[in-house]
Amino acid sequence: MELHDEAAREIVALRALASSVACLKRPNQGTDELRHLMTDGLLQLLAVKDANKRLCLGLEAVREQTGDAKQQLEQADTTLQNLLYEKNYYEKE
């Protein structure tokens, strides 16, 4: 959940930056400041992309773990069914 919170914070910061840029995009107002804000915006966007990539990689790891656990559960269930079948067979003898 920490990565998700980080991505959400980056998105909020990016939106605030976009709002600041929109206020400055008027003729003869803060060209240097506008460039600085745009650079910050690009850096924020890269941070959001990085957080998204890490979230996707984390999701893949969880999917692999889930698949492995599911396979183990199915194997245990098959073993249990076989043992129950044998038990019933011997009880009938």
PDB file of C-alpha atoms in Angstrom:
ATOM      1  CA  MET A   1       0.000   0.000   0.000  1.00  0.00           C
ATOM      2  CA  GLU A   2       2.984   2.294   0.528  1.00  0.00           C
ATOM      3  CA  LEU A   3       3.745   2.477  -3.201  1.00  0.00           C
ATOM      4  CA  HIS A   4       0.113   3.293  -3.933  1.00  0.00           C
ATOM      5  CA  ASP A   5       0.219   6.171  -1.435  1.00  0.00           C
ATOM      6  CA  GLU A   6       3.463   7.417  -2.954  1.00  0.00           C
ATOM      7  CA  ALA A   7       1.949   7.409  -6.440  1.00  0.00           C
ATOM      8  CA  ALA A   8      -1.126   9.244  -5.158  1.00  0.00           C
ATOM      9  CA  ARG A   9       1.051  11.916  -3.522  1.00  0.00           C
ATOM     10  CA  GLU A  10       3.030  12.372  -6.738  1.00  0.00           C
ATOM     11  CA  ILE A  11      -0.172  12.787  -8.733  1.00  0.00           C
ATOM     12  CA  VAL A  12      -1.499  15.396  -6.304  1.00  0.00           C
ATOM     13  CA  ALA A  13       1.798  17.293  -6.538  1.00  0.00           C
ATOM     14  CA  LEU A  14       1.688  17.080 -10.338  1.00  0.00           C
ATOM     15  CA  ARG A  15      -1.844  18.486 -10.400  1.00  0.00           C
ATOM     16  CA  ALA A  16      -0.819  21.363  -8.133  1.00  0.00           C
ATOM     17  CA  LEU A  17       2.110  22.071 -10.430  1.00  0.00           C
ATOM     18  CA  ALA A  18      -0.148  22.035 -13.491  1.00  0.00           C
ATOM     19  CA  SER A  19      -2.421  24.523 -11.766  1.00  0.00           C
ATOM     20  CA  SER A  20       0.555  26.802 -11.080  1.00  0.00           C
ATOM     21  CA  VAL A  21       1.653  26.568 -14.703  1.00  0.00           C
ATOM     22  CA  ALA A  22      -1.836  27.422 -15.904  1.00  0.00           C
ATOM     23  CA  CYS A  23      -1.829  30.568 -13.746  1.00  0.00           C
ATOM     24  CA  LEU A  24       1.529  31.660 -15.169  1.00  0.00           C
ATOM     25  CA  LYS A  25       0.711  31.091 -18.835  1.00  0.00           C
ATOM     26  CA  ARG A  26      -0.136  34.691 -19.501  1.00  0.00           C
ATOM     27  CA  PRO A  27       1.880  37.048 -21.717  1.00  0.00           C
ATOM     28  CA  ASN A  28       4.881  38.763 -20.111  1.00  0.00           C
ATOM     29  CA  GLN A  29       4.649  36.859 -16.851  1.00  0.00           C
ATOM     30  CA  GLY A  30       7.447  34.784 -15.287  1.00  0.00           C
ATOM     31  CA  THR A  31       9.036  33.000 -18.236  1.00  0.00           C
ATOM     32  CA  ASP A  32      11.855  31.702 -16.028  1.00  0.00           C
ATOM     33  CA  GLU A  33       9.412  30.629 -13.367  1.00  0.00           C
ATOM     34  CA  LEU A  34       7.286  28.909 -16.010  1.00  0.00           C
ATOM     35  CA  ARG A  35      10.329  26.974 -17.263  1.00  0.00           C
ATOM     36  CA  HIS A  36      11.195  25.989 -13.727  1.00  0.00           C
ATOM     37  CA  LEU A  37       7.642  24.784 -13.073  1.00  0.00           C
ATOM     38  CA  MET A  38       7.591  22.841 -16.315  1.00  0.00           C
ATOM     39  CA  THR A  39      10.879  21.165 -15.414  1.00  0.00           C
ATOM     40  CA  ASP A  40       9.485  20.298 -11.993  1.00  0.00           C
ATOM     41  CA  GLY A  41       6.380  18.955 -13.703  1.00  0.00           C
ATOM     42  CA  LEU A  42       8.414  16.679 -15.929  1.00  0.00           C
ATOM     43  CA  LEU A  43      10.330  15.414 -12.916  1.00  0.00           C
ATOM     44  CA  GLN A  44       7.049  14.769 -11.096  1.00  0.00           C
ATOM     45  CA  LEU A  45       5.738  12.923 -14.135  1.00  0.00           C
ATOM     46  CA  LEU A  46       8.833  10.723 -14.170  1.00  0.00           C
ATOM     47  CA  ALA A  47       8.322  10.008 -10.476  1.00  0.00           C
ATOM     48  CA  VAL A  48       4.706   8.987 -11.149  1.00  0.00           C
ATOM     49  CA  LYS A  49       5.811   6.691 -13.973  1.00  0.00           C
ATOM     50  CA  ASP A  50       8.453   5.140 -11.712  1.00  0.00           C
ATOM     51  CA  ALA A  51       5.922   4.538  -8.936  1.00  0.00           C
ATOM     52  CA  ASN A  52       3.521   2.989 -11.452  1.00  0.00           C
ATOM     53  CA  LYS A  53       6.239   0.684 -12.772  1.00  0.00           C
ATOM     54  CA  ARG A  54       7.134  -0.445  -9.259  1.00  0.00           C
ATOM     55  CA  LEU A  55       3.442  -1.078  -8.513  1.00  0.00           C
ATOM     56  CA  CYS A  56       3.142  -3.218 -11.641  1.00  0.00           C
ATOM     57  CA  LEU A  57       6.245  -5.215 -10.733  1.00  0.00           C
ATOM     58  CA  GLY A  58       4.910  -5.723  -7.223  1.00  0.00           C
ATOM     59  CA  LEU A  59       1.614  -6.917  -8.653  1.00  0.00           C
ATOM     60  CA  GLU A  60       3.408  -9.468 -10.808  1.00  0.00           C
ATOM     61  CA  ALA A  61       5.239 -10.798  -7.752  1.00  0.00           C
ATOM     62  CA  VAL A  62       1.961 -11.148  -5.852  1.00  0.00           C
ATOM     63  CA  ARG A  63       0.380 -12.947  -8.825  1.00  0.00           C
ATOM     64  CA  GLU A  64       3.279 -15.410  -8.910  1.00  0.00           C
ATOM     65  CA  GLN A  65       2.976 -16.067  -5.186  1.00  0.00           C
ATOM     66  CA  THR A  66      -0.761 -16.560  -5.542  1.00  0.00           C
ATOM     67  CA  GLY A  67      -0.265 -19.001  -8.421  1.00  0.00           C
ATOM     68  CA  ASP A  68       2.269 -21.004  -6.428  1.00  0.00           C
ATOM     69  CA  ALA A  69      -0.007 -21.109  -3.392  1.00  0.00           C
ATOM     70  CA  LYS A  70      -2.949 -22.165  -5.559  1.00  0.00           C
ATOM     71  CA  GLN A  71      -0.906 -24.986  -7.079  1.00  0.00           C
ATOM     72  CA  GLN A  72       0.122 -26.215  -3.615  1.00  0.00           C
ATOM     73  CA  LEU A  73      -3.490 -26.064  -2.434  1.00  0.00           C
ATOM     74  CA  GLU A  74      -4.717 -28.041  -5.449  1.00  0.00           C
ATOM     75  CA  GLN A  75      -1.996 -30.653  -4.875  1.00  0.00           C
ATOM     76  CA  ALA A  76      -2.953 -30.967  -1.198  1.00  0.00           C
ATOM     77  CA  ASP A  77      -6.635 -31.259  -2.154  1.00  0.00           C
ATOM     78  CA  THR A  78      -5.861 -34.027  -4.660  1.00  0.00           C
ATOM     79  CA  THR A  79      -3.841 -35.892  -2.030  1.00  0.00           C
ATOM     80  CA  LEU A  80      -6.693 -35.543   0.462  1.00  0.00           C
ATOM     81  CA  GLN A  81      -9.229 -36.829  -2.063  1.00  0.00           C
ATOM     82  CA  ASN A  82      -7.003 -39.845  -2.804  1.00  0.00           C
ATOM     83  CA  LEU A  83      -6.609 -40.637   0.887  1.00  0.00           C
ATOM     84  CA  LEU A  84     -10.356 -40.348   1.478  1.00  0.00           C
ATOM     85  CA  TYR A  85     -10.977 -42.684  -1.447  1.00  0.00           C
ATOM     86  CA  GLU A  86      -8.507 -45.236  -0.036  1.00  0.00           C
ATOM     87  CA  LYS A  87     -10.020 -44.925   3.443  1.00  0.00           C
ATOM     88  CA  ASN A  88     -13.513 -45.587   2.098  1.00  0.00           C
ATOM     89  CA  TYR A  89     -12.188 -48.525   0.078  1.00  0.00           C
ATOM     90  CA  TYR A  90     -10.567 -50.156   3.114  1.00  0.00           C
ATOM     91  CA  GLU A  91     -13.580 -49.517   5.294  1.00  0.00           C
ATOM     92  CA  LYS A  92     -15.771 -51.434   2.829  1.00  0.00           C
ATOM     93  CA  GLU A  93     -13.485 -54.488   2.905  1.00  0.00           C
TER      94      GLU A  93
END
